[in-house]
Amino acid sequence: MKKIIKFIFPLLILLLSNISCNDAIDIVQDGEFSNDATFLSVSDMQKYLDGSVYSSVNISNEIKFTSVFTDEVGLGSANSGQDQTLHRFYLDVSDGYVSGIWISHYLLINRVNRLLQGATKVTPNPEVTGEVDKYNSILAQARALRAFAYIQLEAYFSTDMKDSTALGVILLDHVPTVAEKLPRAKNSDIFSLIEADLNFAESNLTSVLSYYYINKASIAAIKARYYLYRGDYTLAKQYANSAISLSGLTLTKATPIPSGNSSLSPGVYNGTSNPWHTSLNSTSSTNPYRKMWNDSSQGEVLFALARPTVGTWENIASLYTTNTTSATGSPLFDMGRNLFNILVSNSGDIRKYVFIDPSAKVDGNYLTSTSPKTTDVLVIDKYPGKGTTALRNDIKLFRLSEMYFILAECATKENDLPTAANYIKAVRDARNYLGPQTAPVYADATAAWTDILLERRLELCFEGHRYIDIKRLGTLAGQTNSIDRNEVDDIIKPLPLTIPNSDHRFTLPIPLDETLANPTIQQNPGY
Amino acid sequence: MNVKLKVLTAGVLFFIGGQVVMAQKKPKIDTAAKEKKIEEVVILGYSKTATKAKDVTASTTISSEVIENRPNVSFLNSLQGAAPGISVASFSGSPGSAKIDVIIRGLSSLNAATTPLYVIDGLSSNSTQFRNINPNDIESISVLKDAAATSIYGNRGANGVVIINTKQGKFNSGIKFSYSGTTGMSVYPKNKYEMANAKQALTLDNLVGYGLGSTMTPDEIANFTTNTDWNKYFFHPALTQQHDLGVSFGGEKVSVYTSLGYLNQGGLVPTTDFKRFTLRNNIRGKSANDRFSFNSQIAVGYSKRNQLDQEVNSGINANVIQNPLHGSLIGLPYLTPNQFNNGYDLFNAIGTSFSYGNNIYVLEDVLKRNSLPSWFTETSLLANIAASYKVTPALTLSNKAGIDYKSNDRVFARSPWSYLALAVQSSRPGEAFGGFERVSNDKDFTFNNVVSLNYSKLFNDKHNLDLGVYFEYMKAHYLFNQYQQNGLDPRTYVPGAGTGYVSTILNPVNGSISYAHTTSASKIDAGSLAAFATLDYDYAGKYGLSGVVRRDASYRFVNDLKWATFWSAAGRWNIDKEEFMNGSTFDLLKLRASYGTQGNQNLVDPVSGFNPIFLGSNLVRDLSTTAIGYNNVAGSFYTSQVANVILQWEEISQFNVGLDFRLLGRRLEGNVDYYIKKTNQLYNDVNSSAINGFYVYQGNNGGLKNQGIEGLLRYRFINKDDAKLSLFVNVAYNKNTITNLENPQITGSLINEVGGTAYQWNLYHYVGVNPDNGNLLFLDKDGNNTEAPTDADRIKTGKSYLPKYQGGFGLNAEYKGFFLDTLFSFQKDTWKYDNELAWIMDPGAIGDYNVSSQLLNAWSSTNTTSNVPSLFAANVALDGNSDRYLTDASFLRFKSFTVGYSIPSKKLANTPIKSFKIFVQGENMFVWTKWKGFDPEGFTTFPLGAYPNPRTISLGTNIEF
């Protein structure tokens, strides 16, 4: 018996080991488009950059959130409840836009990290002309975009971006697994990564690329905004200047304007289909400033997200309207009355026409109207559609005016108020079709901050700046409640029209969607 | 001996003579001679067996009598009501349909596969449909339910196990021929919808001012003569024929069972049917000293079935021009059939306007032969070879290998002359030819090998020890390819012949490419490995212990999660063997308990009939895809799937306690079981940090519980040689509760949330009709009536489509050769939304589709107390989210009966005939239910336009000589 067992067990083991069993459990399906198969060459990296990376850049949530939460919009004629609670300053962890801002940038960071991980398996061939440069340029673009994503996250979620010891966002520098949960990092850790990325991008980007891509000028612009947000005015000034010089762009002019309208009287905007206005805003407009917004020319855009007419790209104007950017296109939000009033009161300001659709219904008696939502329809036309594709436009991330505003802030910080005034004048000159404007005279820094904040409000509306601007500049400008709404911006009148600049809601909450999975992540104060 | 066996096999218990297995211990006392030959044997996993007394598991064995001679293509249909704890629901009566849901002990998963594991002749199958297995070849079916029985199958045993053994020849039995044949007729079941007749439909048209009747005077309506019953016009009784020829042969050391089967089942829908040929050859042999034994089972099958497109395309269930099963019910009765000779005439007459009931003409065209050919052929091979060698009397080394191969070919076409082809063609300028033909093939191959070493020994006459170690290897391959030809020339087109294919051209009108064909192919590999050990210990037949440990690896998982460990422990106490029980009436009284774990690695629930092993084959890996990139750069790369490297099997743990008993001189027998079955690590939506780029991914989290009681009872009133009567009943109660879920999952009107049952109905409560205006009234969350309920007013009803109770009962009677067997099945507390009723109670349909005659009683200013809302009720659309049509689909079904005469063997003593039997068999004879539709059966939520199970009556004969 023992003998037999001695004999049988080795036999059994032999039998088992002879079958190459692991082929049954170590199976990778044939032809799987795996990570390994994705990153084989430098041109594969380019394909991934064009695919998952650039396509993940997204600031729509910021644009919409900013408009609805601040004073850029009023309820549109077709609004039947959309985002009204947010508009009434109800902001908590479950807000969809907050959740969207948070995840959209982490999606981009995740995809950049995947590209960087894939790139480690690719070695550019130095003997192939330009391959090393191309390799480096791809990484430069990816890392610049990652830095941009972190800057956006920091701006909205850090308790204080000017304090490098304050709480920042999650630092993700690798490709995580699905169940991975990370805590928030200190600002200084995030800043290190941003700076490393931007410095790498600055010194490694050799490709000459259009304004639809990260290029030398847009890297400088990102840096300028980054240092401004951090309060490092020396570097902000340096990079704003280099963005201006590297881009070779000038501020887009408000002239020429269509002819035959000299009698058009500013301030008496009656909105009845004015042929001059229609011509100015038409697809074939010859006005340089308008052409920038309908994407028929680059204008002063430093960096825009390309949204071609063909394909299933996002429609930016659908943030504000349902079908078209016209009074009959079922607008969900229209221009805030106070913003409109300021624009209209500026003599010769091209923006009061370019930002408003000619079909707008302007009710002079809006304050006494029983339904200003439907009688006073200030249809936003900053995103007028691209060619015949309604609602779609390139999404402008950085424009030259912003660099001028940054320089104005830097000059104010240096207490060089005339210089600051001149930068603001430069923008106002460019936006005025009647001619050069008088330079403002600032009595003190507060007056300068106030004017910069005002001009930013006019120029950068609907581009996702106002919320951060109020947070950054509201108090400097000596204001306690910078959100400046008209009572007709909502349908219920006794509602609060503003909140204090010191309110906790000027830092977004870590969204519920994140805390559900990541319950130990630190929440921002007040939520 | 055969006769003896037959006597005792009646009903749901299963006895096997000294053929496949034999109790090893020979009784020493001769008084037990009667039992000696008929030791009752329970078939367990991996060909293990146990005597009824020594079995520690909760399992039920169903004998061939329950399955034989029934007009069901698949044996699964015959299991309904046959055993406690196994719910069977067929939700399509299309001949050869794979749409049969089998659930053992409740739904143990929300998203993963819930079908049991099927084991055929000792080897695990990945299949979930068995249309190519001849039910008449089946000797027994065992349903394994508790951990003691299923843990041995590790991460494939979570949903219970069904073991199918096929018939074997018997040693030393000489040669025996058998023939059985049945011919049956199936008819369409009836509904209780009270559809309007022609005059009523015209009257309704008139009331709403739309449709043909709106232009007629009451007199014209009263004198209207056409009254078409489209159901009757479209669907016809169908014939079913089955012939089986068997030869079995047994020598001293070799036995053979061979059978040849033919089945031709017609469908109630004229374009559907099923034909099958099967051949099975089972051989057993052993060496002269009986130490080496060998067996093989080889079955080949070929079947062809014609189906409606709807059978595999649930997207058209509600399509009024493509699904005749739905459309026929709502066909307007005042329209005349057979007005159009062909698709061309029809298209010329109606264009693409389906208003005013024109859709019914399209369905008429759809049901024409060769209008929309849709057929499958399935070629299958199921072959096992097993050999074992007794190294010593106690030690046996065995190996079992098998393949399961299926090849399916499908032809699906819209013939160029069909209305649908012509209608589509008309929308494509520049194309002279319409129609398409899609030809596809898939192959599904599984190889399985089990090697085992078993040790069995009796020590000191009291301690019986069985040990086993096993190693199992499984590999499966799936291949698929398809092409679609667009544009068919009616001159030469014949479905499936490859003729009439039009060449690709540049469209003369728009310059695009016309008649471009499409092709696709795919390949999936799958596999698993397992090593496991079993232990069974018996002390003097009084106490028993049994345990299993299994290590399991699946191709689906990676890293530490590739291998999993499952185990079970069980014990029994044969109380009747205790001294204090001496002289009691109990012949068997056994208490048993088990606890153990299983897994469910089939995380993705397949469509009916598809092999779940191939789904979710690469969830653990990142995948990329190519698409248009930023700024429309073609051929850019995207991450399309983020790996879930912590993916794992769903974990099941099950506790079971049961009592088996037999008493009153073996007249009464049965068992009762109580179980708690918990599933953890449910595969479902799991919250994720944004750093992955998503907030939710499919992963393992959450849990649910099934808890229930099941019992089986049989009482033999009369048990004489020539007269027998016994009654049996089995009942199971199962309560399903979700115990853990990160977020409630709300899909329309269904909610999965903690504390509720899976797929709980979440609806407004419909109160009735507002007597003031005829609008619908619902209850709001504060208990007040409202005409405009919102999501907040939805009520969690606690109801679900999953039946809480199910079971069966019946009788077996025999008197001097005459016999009667009946089986009733029932399911109770199962709630479904009567989608068909929602259609026919919708006043908006009047004039376009037929509706219920109840709408004639709708609220009006002169009929304010009606319970039917006004035909013009403003909020009628809201009833779709209410419980207005939530219907109790509980049913009691007279599932089957057989009545016949079997010539007593005495009378055949001097003839070559060994047995002769004639019988009449009925299937789905009657159903008692509150459900108004054709068929209450099917585990579905919003059934619409399903193929009802037919009612079939057949005449048959079995002869053995």
Coordinates of N, CA, C and O in Angstrom, one line a residue, chain B residues 184-233:
Chain B
G184 N -48.3 16.1 -31.5 CA -49.1 17.1 -30.6 C -49.6 18.3 -31.4 O -49.1 18.6 -32.5
M185 N -50.5 19.0 -30.8 CA -51.0 20.1 -31.4 C -51.0 21.3 -30.4 O -51.4 21.1 -29.2
S186 N -50.4 22.4 -30.8 CA -50.3 23.6 -29.9 C -51.3 24.6 -30.4 O -51.5 24.9 -31.6
V187 N -51.8 25.3 -29.4 CA -52.7 26.4 -29.7 C -52.3 27.6 -28.9 O -51.7 27.6 -27.9
Y188 N -52.7 28.8 -29.5 CA -52.4 30.1 -28.9 C -53.2 30.3 -27.6 O -54.4 30.1 -27.7
P189 N -52.6 30.7 -26.6 CA -53.4 31.0 -25.4 C -54.3 32.2 -25.6 O -54.2 33.0 -26.5
K190 N -55.3 32.3 -24.6 CA -56.2 33.5 -24.8 C -55.8 34.6 -23.8 O -55.0 34.4 -22.9
N191 N -56.4 35.8 -24.1 CA -56.1 36.9 -23.2 C -57.4 37.4 -22.6 O -58.5 37.0 -23.1
K192 N -57.3 38.2 -21.6 CA -58.5 38.7 -20.9 C -58.6 40.2 -21.1 O -59.0 40.9 -20.2
Y193 N -58.1 40.7 -22.2 CA -58.0 42.2 -22.3 C -59.4 42.8 -22.8 O -59.4 44.0 -22.8
E194 N -60.3 42.0 -23.2 CA -61.6 42.6 -23.6 C -61.4 43.6 -24.7 O -61.8 44.8 -24.6
M195 N -60.7 43.2 -25.8 CA -60.4 44.2 -26.8 C -61.7 44.5 -27.5 O -62.7 43.8 -27.6
A196 N -61.8 45.8 -28.0 CA -63.0 46.2 -28.7 C -63.2 45.4 -30.0 O -62.2 45.1 -30.7
N197 N -64.4 45.2 -30.4 CA -64.7 44.6 -31.7 C -64.8 45.8 -32.7 O -64.7 47.0 -32.3
A198 N -65.1 45.5 -33.9 CA -65.1 46.5 -34.9 C -66.1 47.7 -34.6 O -65.7 48.8 -34.7
K199 N -67.3 47.3 -34.2 CA -68.3 48.3 -34.0 C -67.9 49.2 -32.8 O -68.0 50.4 -32.8
Q200 N -67.3 48.5 -31.8 CA -66.9 49.3 -30.6 C -65.8 50.2 -30.9 O -65.7 51.4 -30.5
A201 N -64.8 49.7 -31.7 CA -63.7 50.5 -32.1 C -64.1 51.7 -32.9 O -63.6 52.8 -32.7
L202 N -65.1 51.5 -33.8 CA -65.6 52.6 -34.6 C -66.3 53.7 -33.8 O -66.2 54.9 -33.9
T203 N -67.0 53.1 -32.8 CA -67.7 54.0 -31.8 C -66.7 54.9 -31.1 O -66.9 56.1 -30.9
L204 N -65.6 54.3 -30.7 CA -64.6 55.0 -29.9 C -63.9 56.1 -30.9 O -63.7 57.2 -30.4
D205 N -63.7 55.7 -32.1 CA -63.2 56.7 -33.1 C -64.1 57.9 -33.1 O -63.7 59.0 -33.1
N206 N -65.4 57.6 -33.2 CA -66.4 58.6 -33.3 C -66.4 59.5 -32.1 O -66.5 60.8 -32.2
L207 N -66.2 58.9 -30.9 CA -66.2 59.7 -29.7 C -65.0 60.7 -29.6 O -65.1 61.8 -29.2
V208 N -63.8 60.2 -30.1 CA -62.6 61.1 -30.0 C -62.4 61.9 -31.3 O -61.6 62.8 -31.3
G209 N -63.2 61.6 -32.3 CA -63.1 62.4 -33.6 C -61.8 62.1 -34.3 O -61.2 63.0 -35.0
Y210 N -61.4 60.8 -34.3 CA -60.2 60.5 -35.1 C -60.3 59.0 -35.5 O -60.9 58.2 -34.8
G211 N -59.9 58.8 -36.7 CA -59.9 57.4 -37.2 C -61.2 57.2 -38.1 O -62.0 58.1 -38.2
L212 N -61.3 56.0 -38.7 CA -62.3 55.7 -39.6 C -63.7 56.1 -39.1 O -64.5 56.7 -39.7
G213 N -63.9 55.6 -37.8 CA -65.3 55.8 -37.2 C -65.7 57.3 -37.0 O -66.9 57.6 -36.9
S214 N -64.7 58.2 -37.0 CA -65.0 59.6 -36.8 C -65.8 60.2 -37.9 O -66.5 61.2 -37.8
T215 N -65.8 59.5 -39.1 CA -66.5 60.0 -40.3 C -67.8 59.3 -40.5 O -68.5 59.5 -41.4
M216 N -68.2 58.4 -39.5 CA -69.4 57.6 -39.8 C -70.5 58.0 -38.8 O -70.2 58.4 -37.7
T217 N -71.7 57.7 -39.3 CA -72.8 58.0 -38.5 C -73.1 56.7 -37.6 O -72.6 55.6 -37.9
P218 N -73.8 56.8 -36.5 CA -74.1 55.7 -35.7 C -74.7 54.5 -36.5 O -74.4 53.4 -36.2
D219 N -75.6 54.9 -37.5 CA -76.2 53.9 -38.3 C -75.2 53.1 -39.1 O -75.2 51.9 -39.2
E220 N -74.3 53.9 -39.7 CA -73.2 53.2 -40.5 C -72.4 52.3 -39.6 O -72.0 51.2 -40.1
I221 N -72.1 52.7 -38.4 CA -71.3 51.9 -37.5 C -72.1 50.6 -37.2 O -71.6 49.5 -37.2
A222 N -73.4 50.8 -36.9 CA -74.2 49.6 -36.5 C -74.3 48.6 -37.6 O -74.4 47.4 -37.4
N223 N -74.2 49.1 -38.9 CA -74.3 48.2 -40.0 C -73.0 47.7 -40.6 O -72.9 47.1 -41.6
F224 N -71.9 48.1 -39.9 CA -70.6 47.7 -40.3 C -70.4 46.2 -40.2 O -70.7 45.6 -39.2
T225 N -69.8 45.6 -41.2 CA -69.8 44.1 -41.2 C -68.4 43.5 -40.9 O -68.3 42.5 -40.3
T226 N -67.4 44.2 -41.4 CA -66.1 43.6 -41.1 C -65.8 43.5 -39.6 O -66.0 44.5 -38.9
N227 N -65.2 42.4 -39.2 CA -64.8 42.3 -37.8 C -63.7 41.3 -37.7 O -63.9 40.1 -37.6
T228 N -62.4 41.8 -37.9 CA -61.3 40.9 -38.0 C -60.6 40.7 -36.6 O -60.3 41.6 -35.9
D229 N -60.4 39.4 -36.3 CA -59.6 39.1 -35.1 C -58.2 38.8 -35.6 O -57.9 37.7 -36.2
W230 N -57.4 39.8 -35.5 CA -56.0 39.7 -36.1 C -55.2 38.6 -35.5 O -54.4 38.0 -36.1
N231 N -55.4 38.4 -34.2 CA -54.7 37.3 -33.6 C -55.0 36.0 -34.2 O -54.1 35.2 -34.5
K232 N -56.3 35.8 -34.5 CA -56.7 34.5 -35.1 C -56.2 34.5 -36.6 O -55.8 33.4 -37.1
Y233 N -56.2 35.6 -37.2 CA -55.8 35.7 -38.6 C -54.3 35.4 -38.7 O -53.9 34.7 -39.7

